[in-house]
mmCIF file of C-alpha atoms and ligand atoms in Angstrom:
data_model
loop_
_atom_site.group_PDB
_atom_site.id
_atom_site.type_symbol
_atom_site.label_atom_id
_atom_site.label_comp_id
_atom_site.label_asym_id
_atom_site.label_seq_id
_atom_site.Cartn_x
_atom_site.Cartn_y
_atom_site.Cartn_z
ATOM 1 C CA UNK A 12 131.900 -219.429 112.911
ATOM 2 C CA UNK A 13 133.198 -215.872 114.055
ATOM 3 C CA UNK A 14 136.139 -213.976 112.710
ATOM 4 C CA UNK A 15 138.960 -213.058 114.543
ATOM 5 C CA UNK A 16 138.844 -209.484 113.458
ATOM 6 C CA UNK A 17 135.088 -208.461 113.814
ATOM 7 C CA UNK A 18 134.302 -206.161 116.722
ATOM 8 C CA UNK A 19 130.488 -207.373 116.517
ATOM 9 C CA UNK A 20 131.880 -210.974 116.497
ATOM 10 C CA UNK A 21 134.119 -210.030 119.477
ATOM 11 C CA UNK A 22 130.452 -208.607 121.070
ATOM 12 C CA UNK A 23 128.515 -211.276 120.286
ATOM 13 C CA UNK A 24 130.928 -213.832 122.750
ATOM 14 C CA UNK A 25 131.572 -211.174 125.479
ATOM 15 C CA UNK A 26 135.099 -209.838 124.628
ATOM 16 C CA UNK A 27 134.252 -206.655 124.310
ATOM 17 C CA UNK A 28 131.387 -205.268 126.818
ATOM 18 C CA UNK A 29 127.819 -204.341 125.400
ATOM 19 C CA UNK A 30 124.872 -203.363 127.024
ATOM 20 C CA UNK A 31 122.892 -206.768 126.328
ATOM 21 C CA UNK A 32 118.713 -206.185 125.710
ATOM 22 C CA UNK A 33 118.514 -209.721 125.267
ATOM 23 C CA UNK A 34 120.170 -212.772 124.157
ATOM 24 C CA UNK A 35 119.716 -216.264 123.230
ATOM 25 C CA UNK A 36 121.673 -218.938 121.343
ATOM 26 C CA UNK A 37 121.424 -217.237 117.921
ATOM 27 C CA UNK A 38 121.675 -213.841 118.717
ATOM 28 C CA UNK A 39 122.680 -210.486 121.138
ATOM 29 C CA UNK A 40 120.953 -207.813 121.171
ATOM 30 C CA UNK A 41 122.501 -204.629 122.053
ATOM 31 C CA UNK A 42 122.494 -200.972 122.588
ATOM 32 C CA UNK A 43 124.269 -199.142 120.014
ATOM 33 C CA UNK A 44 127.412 -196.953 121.175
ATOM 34 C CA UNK A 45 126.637 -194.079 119.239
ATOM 35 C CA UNK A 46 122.749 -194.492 119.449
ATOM 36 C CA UNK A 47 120.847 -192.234 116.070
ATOM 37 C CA UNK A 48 118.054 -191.999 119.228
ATOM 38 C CA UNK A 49 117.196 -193.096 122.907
ATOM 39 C CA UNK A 50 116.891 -197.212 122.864
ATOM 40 C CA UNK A 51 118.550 -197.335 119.865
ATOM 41 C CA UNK A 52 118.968 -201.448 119.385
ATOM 42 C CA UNK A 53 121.806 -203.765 117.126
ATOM 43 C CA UNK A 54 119.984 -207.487 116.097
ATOM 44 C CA UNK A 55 123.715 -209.140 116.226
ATOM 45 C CA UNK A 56 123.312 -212.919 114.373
ATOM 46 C CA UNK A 57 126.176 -214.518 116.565
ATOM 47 C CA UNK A 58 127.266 -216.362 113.569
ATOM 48 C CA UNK A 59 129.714 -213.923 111.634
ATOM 49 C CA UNK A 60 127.905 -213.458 107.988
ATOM 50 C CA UNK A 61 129.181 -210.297 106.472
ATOM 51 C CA UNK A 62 125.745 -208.730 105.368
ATOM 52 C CA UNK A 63 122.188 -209.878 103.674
ATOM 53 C CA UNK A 64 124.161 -212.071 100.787
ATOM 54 C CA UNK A 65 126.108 -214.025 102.510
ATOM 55 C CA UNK A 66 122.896 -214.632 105.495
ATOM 56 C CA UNK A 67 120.827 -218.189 105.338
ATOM 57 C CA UNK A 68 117.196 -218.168 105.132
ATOM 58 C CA UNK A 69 116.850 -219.903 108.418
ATOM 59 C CA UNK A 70 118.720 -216.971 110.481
ATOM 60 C CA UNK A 71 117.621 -214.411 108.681
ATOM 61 C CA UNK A 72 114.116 -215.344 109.205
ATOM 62 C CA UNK A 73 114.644 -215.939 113.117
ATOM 63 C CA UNK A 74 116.361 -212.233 113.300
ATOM 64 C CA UNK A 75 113.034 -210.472 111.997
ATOM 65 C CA UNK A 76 111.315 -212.574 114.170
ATOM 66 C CA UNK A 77 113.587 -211.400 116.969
ATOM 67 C CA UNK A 78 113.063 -208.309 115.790
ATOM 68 C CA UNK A 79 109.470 -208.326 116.293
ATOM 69 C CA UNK A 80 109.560 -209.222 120.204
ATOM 70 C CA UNK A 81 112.358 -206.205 120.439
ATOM 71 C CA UNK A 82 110.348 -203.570 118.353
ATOM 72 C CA UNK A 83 107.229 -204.326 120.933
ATOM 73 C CA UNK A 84 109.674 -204.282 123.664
ATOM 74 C CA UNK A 85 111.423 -201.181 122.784
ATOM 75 C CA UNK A 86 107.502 -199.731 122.250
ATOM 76 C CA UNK A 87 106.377 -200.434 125.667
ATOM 77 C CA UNK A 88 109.700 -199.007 127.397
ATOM 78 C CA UNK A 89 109.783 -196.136 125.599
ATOM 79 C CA UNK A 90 106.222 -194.995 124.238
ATOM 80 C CA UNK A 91 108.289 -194.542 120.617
ATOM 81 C CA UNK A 92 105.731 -192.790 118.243
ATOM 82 C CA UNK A 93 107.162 -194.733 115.756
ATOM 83 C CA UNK A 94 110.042 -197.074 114.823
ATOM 84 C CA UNK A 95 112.689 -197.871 111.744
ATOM 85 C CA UNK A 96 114.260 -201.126 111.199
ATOM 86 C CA UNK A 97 117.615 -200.519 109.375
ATOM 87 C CA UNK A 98 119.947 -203.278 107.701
ATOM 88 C CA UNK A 99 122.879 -201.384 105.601
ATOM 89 C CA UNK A 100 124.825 -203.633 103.476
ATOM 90 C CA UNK A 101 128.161 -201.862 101.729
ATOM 91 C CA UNK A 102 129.761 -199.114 102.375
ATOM 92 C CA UNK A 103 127.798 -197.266 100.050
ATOM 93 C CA UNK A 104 124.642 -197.844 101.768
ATOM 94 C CA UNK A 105 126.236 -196.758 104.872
ATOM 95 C CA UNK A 106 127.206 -200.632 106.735
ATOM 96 C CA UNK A 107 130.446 -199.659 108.910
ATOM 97 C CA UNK A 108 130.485 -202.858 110.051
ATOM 98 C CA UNK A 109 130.851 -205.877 108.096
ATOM 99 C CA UNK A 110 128.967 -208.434 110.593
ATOM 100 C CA UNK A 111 125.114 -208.269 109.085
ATOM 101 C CA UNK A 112 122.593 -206.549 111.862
ATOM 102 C CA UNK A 113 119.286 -204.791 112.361
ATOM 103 C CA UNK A 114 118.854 -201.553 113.701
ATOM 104 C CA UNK A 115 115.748 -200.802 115.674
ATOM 105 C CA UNK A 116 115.574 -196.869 115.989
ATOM 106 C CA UNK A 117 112.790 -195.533 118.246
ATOM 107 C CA UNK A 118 111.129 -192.421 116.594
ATOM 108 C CA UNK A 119 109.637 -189.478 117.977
ATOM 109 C CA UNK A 120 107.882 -187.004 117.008
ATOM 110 C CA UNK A 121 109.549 -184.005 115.836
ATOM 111 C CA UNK A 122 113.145 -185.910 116.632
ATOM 112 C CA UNK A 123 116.395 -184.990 114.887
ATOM 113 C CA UNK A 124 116.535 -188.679 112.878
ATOM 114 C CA UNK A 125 116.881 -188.632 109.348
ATOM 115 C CA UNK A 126 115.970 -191.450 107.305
ATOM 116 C CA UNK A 127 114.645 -190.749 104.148
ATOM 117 C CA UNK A 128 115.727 -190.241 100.357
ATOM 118 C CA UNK A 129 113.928 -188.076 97.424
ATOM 119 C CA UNK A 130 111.765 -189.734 95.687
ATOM 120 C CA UNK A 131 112.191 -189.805 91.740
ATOM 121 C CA UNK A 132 110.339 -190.136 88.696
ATOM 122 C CA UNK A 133 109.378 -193.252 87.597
ATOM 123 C CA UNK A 134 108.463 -194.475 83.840
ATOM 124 C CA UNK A 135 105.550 -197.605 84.331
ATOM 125 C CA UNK A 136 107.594 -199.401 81.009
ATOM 126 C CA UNK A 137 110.557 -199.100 82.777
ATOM 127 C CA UNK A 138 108.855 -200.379 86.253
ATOM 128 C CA UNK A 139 107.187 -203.524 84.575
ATOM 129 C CA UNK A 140 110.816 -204.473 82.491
ATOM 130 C CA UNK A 141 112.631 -204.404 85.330
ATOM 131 C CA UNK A 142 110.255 -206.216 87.935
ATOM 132 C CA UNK A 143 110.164 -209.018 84.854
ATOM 133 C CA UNK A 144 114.244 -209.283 84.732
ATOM 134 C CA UNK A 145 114.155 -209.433 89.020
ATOM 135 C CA UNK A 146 111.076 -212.562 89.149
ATOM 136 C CA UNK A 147 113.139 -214.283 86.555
ATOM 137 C CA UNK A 148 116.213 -214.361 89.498
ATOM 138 C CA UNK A 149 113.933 -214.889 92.357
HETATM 139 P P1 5GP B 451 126.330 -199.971 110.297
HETATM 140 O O1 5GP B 451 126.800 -198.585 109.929
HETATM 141 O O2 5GP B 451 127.398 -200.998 109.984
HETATM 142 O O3 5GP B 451 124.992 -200.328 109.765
HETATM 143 O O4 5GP B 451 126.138 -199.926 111.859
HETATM 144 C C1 5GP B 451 127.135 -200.148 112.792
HETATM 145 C C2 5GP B 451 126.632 -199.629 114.120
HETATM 146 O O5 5GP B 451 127.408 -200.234 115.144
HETATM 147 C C3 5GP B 451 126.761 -198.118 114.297
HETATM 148 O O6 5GP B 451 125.469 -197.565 114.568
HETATM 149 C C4 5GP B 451 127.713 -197.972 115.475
HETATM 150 O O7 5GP B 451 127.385 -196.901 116.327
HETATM 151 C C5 5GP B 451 127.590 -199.314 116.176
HETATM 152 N N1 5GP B 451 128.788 -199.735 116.878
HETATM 153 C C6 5GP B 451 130.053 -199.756 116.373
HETATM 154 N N2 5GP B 451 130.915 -200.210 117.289
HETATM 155 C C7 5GP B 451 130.175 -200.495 118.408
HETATM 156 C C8 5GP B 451 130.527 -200.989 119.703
HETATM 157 O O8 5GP B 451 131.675 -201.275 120.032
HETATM 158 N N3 5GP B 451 129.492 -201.165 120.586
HETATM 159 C C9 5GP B 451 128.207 -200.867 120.271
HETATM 160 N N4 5GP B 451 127.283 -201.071 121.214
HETATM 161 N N5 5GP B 451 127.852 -200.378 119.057
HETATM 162 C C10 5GP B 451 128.830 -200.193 118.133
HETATM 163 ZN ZN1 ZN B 452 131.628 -210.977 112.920
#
């Protein structure tokens, strides 16, 4: 089902121009607009789920699949040295748009992309409560 309002719905049936990678039944992939680096690629489920809660097992598993053929594809092109799959989900992890998607960002060495975060502490009681609390929801 897509929503009247979403711009990557609105990509995803062809009202608003993209340039396509690739596309089948289930997905588009695109270049992003405003690319972090050269080949830059949006995993667009054309099904409008807003991020990874709201996503079925089913797609989500056929979008990293997906993603698998793109990463090799994007490899080949572009002789990346390396590559960062991205899925943002909130506003305060950064997702602009509410319409779940991968982002496959070519890396190169010495390139201006920054995707990192310091690492902190950690306490091993603290590690071993908390993994306990998350299996008991998984
Ligand atoms: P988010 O921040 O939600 O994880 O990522 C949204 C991405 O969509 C951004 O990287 C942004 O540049 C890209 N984007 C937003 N609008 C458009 C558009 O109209 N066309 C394309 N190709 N990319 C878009
Ligand atoms: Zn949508």
């Amino acid at each position: 089902m897509s929503n009247q309002e979403c711009i990557f719905c609105k990509i995803a049936n062809g009202e608003i121009p993209s340039s396509t990678v690739y596309e089948n039944s289930d997905f588009k992939v695109i270049l992003d607009i405003a690319p972090a680096a050269k080949g830059h690629c949006l995993i667009i489920p054309r099904e409008h789920f807003k991020d990874i809660y709201e996503i079925d097992a089913d797609t989500a598993g056929k979008l990293f699949s997906l993603a698998t053929e793109v990463a090799r594809a994007l490899k080949q092109e572009l002789q990346c040295d390396g590559l960062n799959i991205i899925q943002n989900n909130g506003a305060a992890a950064g997702q602009t748009v509410n319409h779940v998607h991968l982002h496959l960002i070519p890396r190169f060495e010495g390139d201006d992309v920054t995707v990192t975060w310091n690492p902190k502490e950690s306490n091993g009681q603290e590690l071993s409560e908390l993994a306990k609390a998350l299996r008991k929801r998984i």
